[in-house]
mmCIF file of C-alpha atoms and ligand atoms in Angstrom:
data_model
loop_
_atom_site.group_PDB
_atom_site.id
_atom_site.type_symbol
_atom_site.label_atom_id
_atom_site.label_comp_id
_atom_site.label_asym_id
_atom_site.label_seq_id
_atom_site.Cartn_x
_atom_site.Cartn_y
_atom_site.Cartn_z
ATOM 1 C CA MET A 1 0.000 0.000 0.000
ATOM 2 C CA ARG A 2 1.350 3.399 -0.985
ATOM 3 C CA LYS A 3 0.767 6.112 1.600
ATOM 4 C CA PRO A 4 -0.970 9.143 0.016
ATOM 5 C CA ILE A 5 1.069 12.334 -0.075
ATOM 6 C CA ILE A 6 -0.675 15.711 -0.257
ATOM 7 C CA ALA A 7 1.603 18.691 -0.817
ATOM 8 C CA GLY A 8 0.622 22.359 -0.837
ATOM 9 C CA ASN A 9 2.780 24.479 -3.132
ATOM 10 C CA TRP A 10 2.600 28.068 -1.961
ATOM 11 C CA LYS A 11 4.748 29.264 -4.881
ATOM 12 C CA MET A 12 5.836 32.915 -4.296
ATOM 13 C CA ASN A 13 3.017 33.756 -1.878
ATOM 14 C CA LYS A 14 2.679 34.724 1.802
ATOM 15 C CA LEU A 15 5.103 36.605 4.033
ATOM 16 C CA ALA A 16 7.186 34.440 6.368
ATOM 17 C CA GLY A 17 5.132 35.360 9.449
ATOM 18 C CA ASP A 18 1.884 34.486 7.661
ATOM 19 C CA GLY A 19 3.314 31.144 6.620
ATOM 20 C CA ALA A 20 4.352 30.357 10.203
ATOM 21 C CA ARG A 21 0.909 31.387 11.527
ATOM 22 C CA PHE A 22 -0.743 29.168 8.920
ATOM 23 C CA LEU A 23 1.236 26.166 10.141
ATOM 24 C CA LEU A 24 0.623 26.936 13.824
ATOM 25 C CA ASN A 25 -3.120 27.072 13.060
ATOM 26 C CA VAL A 26 -3.380 23.903 10.992
ATOM 27 C CA ARG A 27 -0.809 21.606 12.585
ATOM 28 C CA GLU A 28 -3.128 20.177 15.266
ATOM 29 C CA GLN A 29 -5.915 19.560 12.765
ATOM 30 C CA LEU A 30 -3.888 17.369 10.412
ATOM 31 C CA PRO A 31 -4.536 13.609 10.323
ATOM 32 C CA GLU A 32 -1.952 11.210 11.757
ATOM 33 C CA ALA A 33 1.228 10.734 9.765
ATOM 34 C CA GLU A 34 0.511 6.982 9.510
ATOM 35 C CA LYS A 35 -2.495 7.722 7.281
ATOM 36 C CA VAL A 36 -1.269 10.478 4.994
ATOM 37 C CA GLU A 37 1.885 12.479 4.398
ATOM 38 C CA ALA A 38 1.181 16.229 4.441
ATOM 39 C CA VAL A 39 3.791 18.593 3.044
ATOM 40 C CA VAL A 40 4.030 22.370 2.721
ATOM 41 C CA CYS A 41 6.278 23.659 -0.096
ATOM 42 C CA ALA A 42 7.294 27.181 0.820
ATOM 43 C CA PRO A 43 9.630 29.986 -0.281
ATOM 44 C CA TYR A 44 13.173 29.639 1.102
ATOM 45 C CA ILE A 45 12.799 32.503 3.526
ATOM 46 C CA HIS A 46 9.890 30.758 5.298
ATOM 47 C CA LEU A 47 11.672 27.477 5.809
ATOM 48 C CA PRO A 48 13.463 27.941 9.173
ATOM 49 C CA LEU A 49 10.243 29.148 10.857
ATOM 50 C CA LEU A 50 8.223 26.360 9.257
ATOM 51 C CA THR A 51 10.569 23.511 10.173
ATOM 52 C CA GLU A 52 10.466 24.792 13.760
ATOM 53 C CA ALA A 53 6.636 24.981 13.762
ATOM 54 C CA ALA A 54 6.368 21.534 12.151
ATOM 55 C CA ARG A 55 8.580 19.788 14.700
ATOM 56 C CA ASP A 56 6.635 16.907 16.344
ATOM 57 C CA PHE A 57 3.622 17.520 14.061
ATOM 58 C CA PRO A 58 2.568 15.376 11.074
ATOM 59 C CA VAL A 59 3.669 17.766 8.347
ATOM 60 C CA GLY A 60 6.808 17.858 6.250
ATOM 61 C CA ILE A 61 8.417 20.989 4.874
ATOM 62 C CA ALA A 62 9.667 21.298 1.310
ATOM 63 C CA ALA A 63 11.767 23.802 -0.585
ATOM 64 C CA GLN A 64 10.469 24.672 -4.050
ATOM 65 C CA ASN A 65 13.897 24.349 -5.694
ATOM 66 C CA MET A 66 17.608 24.154 -4.837
ATOM 67 C CA HIS A 67 21.018 24.097 -6.488
ATOM 68 C CA PHE A 68 22.792 20.760 -6.852
ATOM 69 C CA GLU A 69 26.185 21.854 -5.474
ATOM 70 C CA ASP A 70 26.833 22.019 -1.717
ATOM 71 C CA SER A 71 28.533 25.409 -1.857
ATOM 72 C CA GLY A 72 30.431 27.698 -4.198
ATOM 73 C CA ALA A 73 30.198 30.727 -6.454
ATOM 74 C CA PHE A 74 26.490 30.495 -7.309
ATOM 75 C CA THR A 75 25.133 33.882 -6.320
ATOM 76 C CA GLY A 76 21.492 33.803 -5.285
ATOM 77 C CA GLU A 77 21.301 30.021 -5.011
ATOM 78 C CA VAL A 78 20.526 27.783 -2.024
ATOM 79 C CA SER A 79 22.256 24.433 -1.577
ATOM 80 C CA PRO A 80 20.957 21.035 -0.471
ATOM 81 C CA GLU A 81 23.347 21.152 2.471
ATOM 82 C CA MET A 82 21.812 24.465 3.606
ATOM 83 C CA LEU A 83 18.297 23.038 3.377
ATOM 84 C CA LYS A 84 19.170 19.892 5.293
ATOM 85 C CA ASP A 85 20.878 22.009 7.942
ATOM 86 C CA ILE A 86 17.529 23.689 8.739
ATOM 87 C CA LEU A 87 15.719 20.317 8.743
ATOM 88 C CA VAL A 88 14.008 20.533 5.361
ATOM 89 C CA ASP A 89 13.047 17.001 4.279
ATOM 90 C CA TYR A 90 11.545 17.452 0.808
ATOM 91 C CA VAL A 91 12.359 19.469 -2.288
ATOM 92 C CA VAL A 92 10.174 20.149 -5.329
ATOM 93 C CA LEU A 93 12.253 19.802 -8.494
ATOM 94 C CA GLY A 94 11.479 20.645 -12.111
ATOM 95 C CA HIS A 95 8.161 22.417 -11.524
ATOM 96 C CA SER A 96 6.886 23.550 -14.932
ATOM 97 C CA GLU A 97 7.144 27.190 -13.835
ATOM 98 C CA ARG A 98 10.861 26.676 -13.204
ATOM 99 C CA ARG A 99 11.273 24.798 -16.479
ATOM 100 C CA GLU A 100 9.450 27.512 -18.444
ATOM 101 C CA MET A 101 10.671 30.673 -16.731
ATOM 102 C CA PHE A 102 14.030 29.778 -15.191
ATOM 103 C CA GLY A 103 15.651 27.405 -17.680
ATOM 104 C CA GLU A 104 15.352 24.200 -15.622
ATOM 105 C CA THR A 105 16.158 21.176 -17.797
ATOM 106 C CA ASP A 106 15.811 17.417 -17.393
ATOM 107 C CA GLU A 107 19.588 17.300 -16.865
ATOM 108 C CA SER A 108 19.602 19.887 -14.071
ATOM 109 C CA VAL A 109 16.603 18.178 -12.476
ATOM 110 C CA ASN A 110 18.540 14.891 -12.513
ATOM 111 C CA GLN A 111 21.581 16.528 -10.850
ATOM 112 C CA LYS A 112 19.294 17.977 -8.182
ATOM 113 C CA VAL A 113 17.503 14.656 -7.608
ATOM 114 C CA LYS A 114 20.875 13.003 -6.940
ATOM 115 C CA ALA A 115 21.901 15.887 -4.663
ATOM 116 C CA ALA A 116 18.643 15.500 -2.708
ATOM 117 C CA PHE A 117 19.493 11.847 -2.022
ATOM 118 C CA ASN A 118 23.041 12.785 -1.006
ATOM 119 C CA HIS A 119 21.431 14.875 1.739
ATOM 120 C CA GLU A 120 18.606 12.480 2.618
ATOM 121 C CA MET A 121 15.837 14.665 1.259
ATOM 122 C CA THR A 122 12.851 13.354 -0.690
ATOM 123 C CA PRO A 123 12.626 14.831 -4.198
ATOM 124 C CA ILE A 124 9.181 15.636 -5.603
ATOM 125 C CA VAL A 125 9.886 15.549 -9.341
ATOM 126 C CA CYS A 126 7.374 17.405 -11.522
ATOM 127 C CA VAL A 127 6.602 16.314 -15.067
ATOM 128 C CA GLY A 128 3.819 17.201 -17.464
ATOM 129 C CA GLU A 129 2.947 18.184 -21.004
ATOM 130 C CA SER A 130 1.835 21.462 -22.561
ATOM 131 C CA LEU A 131 -1.566 21.877 -24.228
ATOM 132 C CA GLU A 132 0.097 21.744 -27.640
ATOM 133 C CA GLN A 133 1.809 18.453 -26.791
ATOM 134 C CA ARG A 134 -1.473 17.002 -25.548
ATOM 135 C CA GLU A 135 -3.251 18.068 -28.728
ATOM 136 C CA ASN A 136 -0.465 16.495 -30.818
ATOM 137 C CA ASN A 137 -0.789 13.213 -28.886
ATOM 138 C CA GLU A 138 2.714 13.614 -27.480
ATOM 139 C CA THR A 139 1.764 13.397 -23.802
ATOM 140 C CA PHE A 140 3.020 9.859 -23.147
ATOM 141 C CA THR A 141 6.320 10.208 -25.009
ATOM 142 C CA PHE A 142 7.081 13.616 -23.502
ATOM 143 C CA VAL A 143 6.308 12.610 -19.927
ATOM 144 C CA GLU A 144 8.216 9.344 -20.397
ATOM 145 C CA LYS A 145 11.307 11.301 -21.481
ATOM 146 C CA GLN A 146 11.040 13.603 -18.453
ATOM 147 C CA VAL A 147 10.681 10.685 -16.017
ATOM 148 C CA LYS A 148 13.579 8.680 -17.478
ATOM 149 C CA ALA A 149 15.908 11.684 -17.606
ATOM 150 C CA GLY A 150 14.948 12.992 -14.172
ATOM 151 C CA LEU A 151 15.553 9.637 -12.458
ATOM 152 C CA ALA A 152 18.546 8.519 -14.545
ATOM 153 C CA GLY A 153 21.325 6.853 -12.577
ATOM 154 C CA LEU A 154 19.347 6.290 -9.370
ATOM 155 C CA THR A 155 19.547 2.983 -7.534
ATOM 156 C CA GLU A 156 16.330 1.031 -7.131
ATOM 157 C CA GLU A 157 16.210 1.947 -3.445
ATOM 158 C CA GLN A 158 16.474 5.650 -4.299
ATOM 159 C CA ALA A 159 13.949 5.451 -7.119
ATOM 160 C CA LYS A 160 11.379 3.914 -4.755
ATOM 161 C CA GLN A 161 11.564 6.991 -2.547
ATOM 162 C CA VAL A 162 11.055 9.559 -5.302
ATOM 163 C CA VAL A 163 7.666 11.243 -5.478
ATOM 164 C CA ILE A 164 6.583 12.093 -9.024
ATOM 165 C CA ALA A 165 4.083 14.891 -9.555
ATOM 166 C CA TYR A 166 2.275 14.596 -12.861
ATOM 167 C CA GLU A 167 1.099 18.121 -13.631
ATOM 168 C CA PRO A 168 -0.257 18.863 -17.105
ATOM 169 C CA ILE A 169 0.846 22.442 -17.707
ATOM 170 C CA TRP A 170 -2.515 23.391 -19.191
ATOM 171 C CA ALA A 171 -4.218 22.488 -15.907
ATOM 172 C CA ILE A 172 -1.957 24.469 -13.555
ATOM 173 C CA GLY A 173 -3.593 27.569 -12.136
ATOM 174 C CA THR A 174 -6.171 27.587 -14.941
ATOM 175 C CA GLY A 175 -9.151 26.034 -13.205
ATOM 176 C CA LYS A 176 -9.069 23.272 -15.858
ATOM 177 C CA THR A 177 -8.484 19.897 -14.263
ATOM 178 C CA ALA A 178 -7.652 16.818 -16.289
ATOM 179 C CA THR A 179 -10.513 14.367 -15.848
ATOM 180 C CA SER A 180 -9.622 11.771 -13.277
ATOM 181 C CA GLU A 181 -9.420 9.148 -16.062
ATOM 182 C CA GLU A 182 -7.098 11.321 -18.171
ATOM 183 C CA ALA A 183 -4.879 11.944 -15.149
ATOM 184 C CA ASN A 184 -4.879 8.274 -14.182
ATOM 185 C CA ASP A 185 -3.959 7.132 -17.712
ATOM 186 C CA VAL A 186 -0.804 9.224 -17.643
ATOM 187 C CA CYS A 187 0.048 8.154 -14.078
ATOM 188 C CA ALA A 188 -0.415 4.496 -15.115
ATOM 189 C CA HIS A 189 1.883 5.083 -18.088
ATOM 190 C CA ILE A 190 4.505 6.595 -15.777
ATOM 191 C CA ARG A 191 4.250 3.493 -13.585
ATOM 192 C CA GLN A 192 4.795 1.280 -16.628
ATOM 193 C CA VAL A 193 7.861 3.339 -17.604
ATOM 194 C CA LEU A 194 9.230 2.871 -14.068
ATOM 195 C CA LYS A 195 8.628 -0.865 -14.317
ATOM 196 C CA ASP A 196 10.477 -1.073 -17.642
ATOM 197 C CA THR A 197 13.303 1.217 -16.514
ATOM 198 C CA PHE A 198 13.814 -0.044 -12.944
ATOM 199 C CA SER A 199 11.650 -2.948 -11.777
ATOM 200 C CA GLU A 200 8.156 -3.958 -10.744
ATOM 201 C CA ASP A 201 9.126 -3.260 -7.110
ATOM 202 C CA VAL A 202 9.993 0.340 -7.961
ATOM 203 C CA SER A 203 6.842 0.848 -9.996
ATOM 204 C CA GLU A 204 4.687 -0.528 -7.170
ATOM 205 C CA ALA A 205 6.419 1.503 -4.453
ATOM 206 C CA ILE A 206 6.777 4.919 -6.039
ATOM 207 C CA ARG A 207 4.129 7.522 -5.342
ATOM 208 C CA ILE A 208 2.669 9.558 -8.180
ATOM 209 C CA GLN A 209 0.769 12.740 -7.415
ATOM 210 C CA TYR A 210 -1.562 14.578 -9.736
ATOM 211 C CA GLY A 211 -1.390 18.369 -9.857
ATOM 212 C CA GLY A 212 -3.423 20.957 -11.744
ATOM 213 C CA SER A 213 -6.332 22.889 -10.226
ATOM 214 C CA VAL A 214 -6.921 20.316 -7.476
ATOM 215 C CA LYS A 215 -9.343 21.553 -4.803
ATOM 216 C CA PRO A 216 -11.431 20.048 -1.991
ATOM 217 C CA ALA A 217 -14.324 19.558 -4.451
ATOM 218 C CA ASN A 218 -12.397 17.324 -6.888
ATOM 219 C CA ILE A 219 -9.675 15.667 -4.828
ATOM 220 C CA ASP A 220 -11.723 12.638 -3.738
ATOM 221 C CA GLU A 221 -12.389 11.560 -7.279
ATOM 222 C CA LEU A 222 -8.769 12.032 -8.308
ATOM 223 C CA LEU A 223 -7.495 10.055 -5.311
ATOM 224 C CA SER A 224 -9.950 7.237 -6.008
ATOM 225 C CA GLN A 225 -8.007 6.410 -9.193
ATOM 226 C CA SER A 226 -5.739 3.358 -9.117
ATOM 227 C CA ASP A 227 -2.475 5.102 -9.995
ATOM 228 C CA ILE A 228 -2.896 8.484 -8.285
ATOM 229 C CA ASP A 229 -1.303 8.485 -4.832
ATOM 230 C CA GLY A 230 -1.679 12.102 -3.855
ATOM 231 C CA ALA A 231 -1.806 15.672 -5.058
ATOM 232 C CA LEU A 232 0.459 18.665 -5.503
ATOM 233 C CA VAL A 233 -1.797 21.657 -4.991
ATOM 234 C CA GLY A 234 -1.100 25.326 -5.674
ATOM 235 C CA GLY A 235 -3.963 27.825 -5.309
ATOM 236 C CA ALA A 236 -6.197 25.711 -3.074
ATOM 237 C CA SER A 237 -3.396 25.118 -0.558
ATOM 238 C CA LEU A 238 -3.109 28.782 0.379
ATOM 239 C CA GLU A 239 -6.140 28.822 2.692
ATOM 240 C CA GLU A 240 -5.922 26.969 5.992
ATOM 241 C CA ASP A 241 -9.361 25.298 5.827
ATOM 242 C CA SER A 242 -8.870 24.191 2.294
ATOM 243 C CA PHE A 243 -5.382 22.750 3.000
ATOM 244 C CA VAL A 244 -6.725 20.763 5.961
ATOM 245 C CA LYS A 245 -9.580 19.403 3.811
ATOM 246 C CA LEU A 246 -7.169 18.374 1.066
ATOM 247 C CA VAL A 247 -4.953 16.507 3.525
ATOM 248 C CA GLU A 248 -7.992 14.881 5.173
ATOM 249 C CA ALA A 249 -9.062 13.600 1.749
ATOM 250 C CA GLY A 250 -5.792 11.665 1.589
ATOM 251 C CA ALA A 251 -6.273 10.020 5.005
HETATM 252 C C1 PEP B 1 1.095 23.733 -8.727
HETATM 253 O O1 PEP B 1 1.488 24.765 -8.242
HETATM 254 O O2 PEP B 1 1.897 22.798 -8.863
HETATM 255 C C2 PEP B 1 -0.320 23.617 -9.121
HETATM 256 C C3 PEP B 1 -0.766 22.464 -9.547
HETATM 257 O O3 PEP B 1 -1.094 24.749 -9.014
HETATM 258 P P1 PEP B 1 -2.723 24.821 -9.016
HETATM 259 O O4 PEP B 1 -3.186 23.803 -8.021
HETATM 260 O O5 PEP B 1 -3.014 26.221 -8.598
HETATM 261 O O6 PEP B 1 -3.162 24.489 -10.394
#
């Protein structure tokens, strides 16, 4: 049985104090960690306050990106070693906004995935096609390429711990959700790719989230699908009540 993982991606929203207050308000309402993994993905500057507020509560804290080197002349970057030092356990890698606006590539995602494992952090690797690719029937081949390149060179044990977020770009922040069947078909294809690339054990163990306009009103149906093990949620994770409902749906 794969434990559902519900992650709220705040993107570049909230001031650090508001983020900390959010966590202080929701942390006692979250279901037990045995039932569902809840994660908040926050801007770097929030992270020290959040890891402190999350201590002893069933919620993990994620960075939304990182560099792959531990230190060096990379002005403006934050390293995996720095994140681990402040007790960050997860990192979102290759979000489509970073791929589109900040030049993230499959190769840099792969370097970052390996760096996350070097520092015992769980990578949440985002993949997903554009509307044009979907209309040209390129969804499966494009997502397959992203998954293979992002996880290249991992051991089976590492691959099992990766979380993949399948997020069709056309559904992010648009209010358009893939139907649960459409989302599940791609997640099932990803699982097949993992089976062919690694092993059946990896494909059975790895968790695949769906992301793209998920909200309390549609999460149950998405999570009822055979190959969807959670959700990566942007807009609907910004409100406390809504975040708690989303996590409860996973429990
Ligand atoms: C996201 O930020 O990854 C996302 C899926 O956003 P939204 O839920 O707002 O579509």
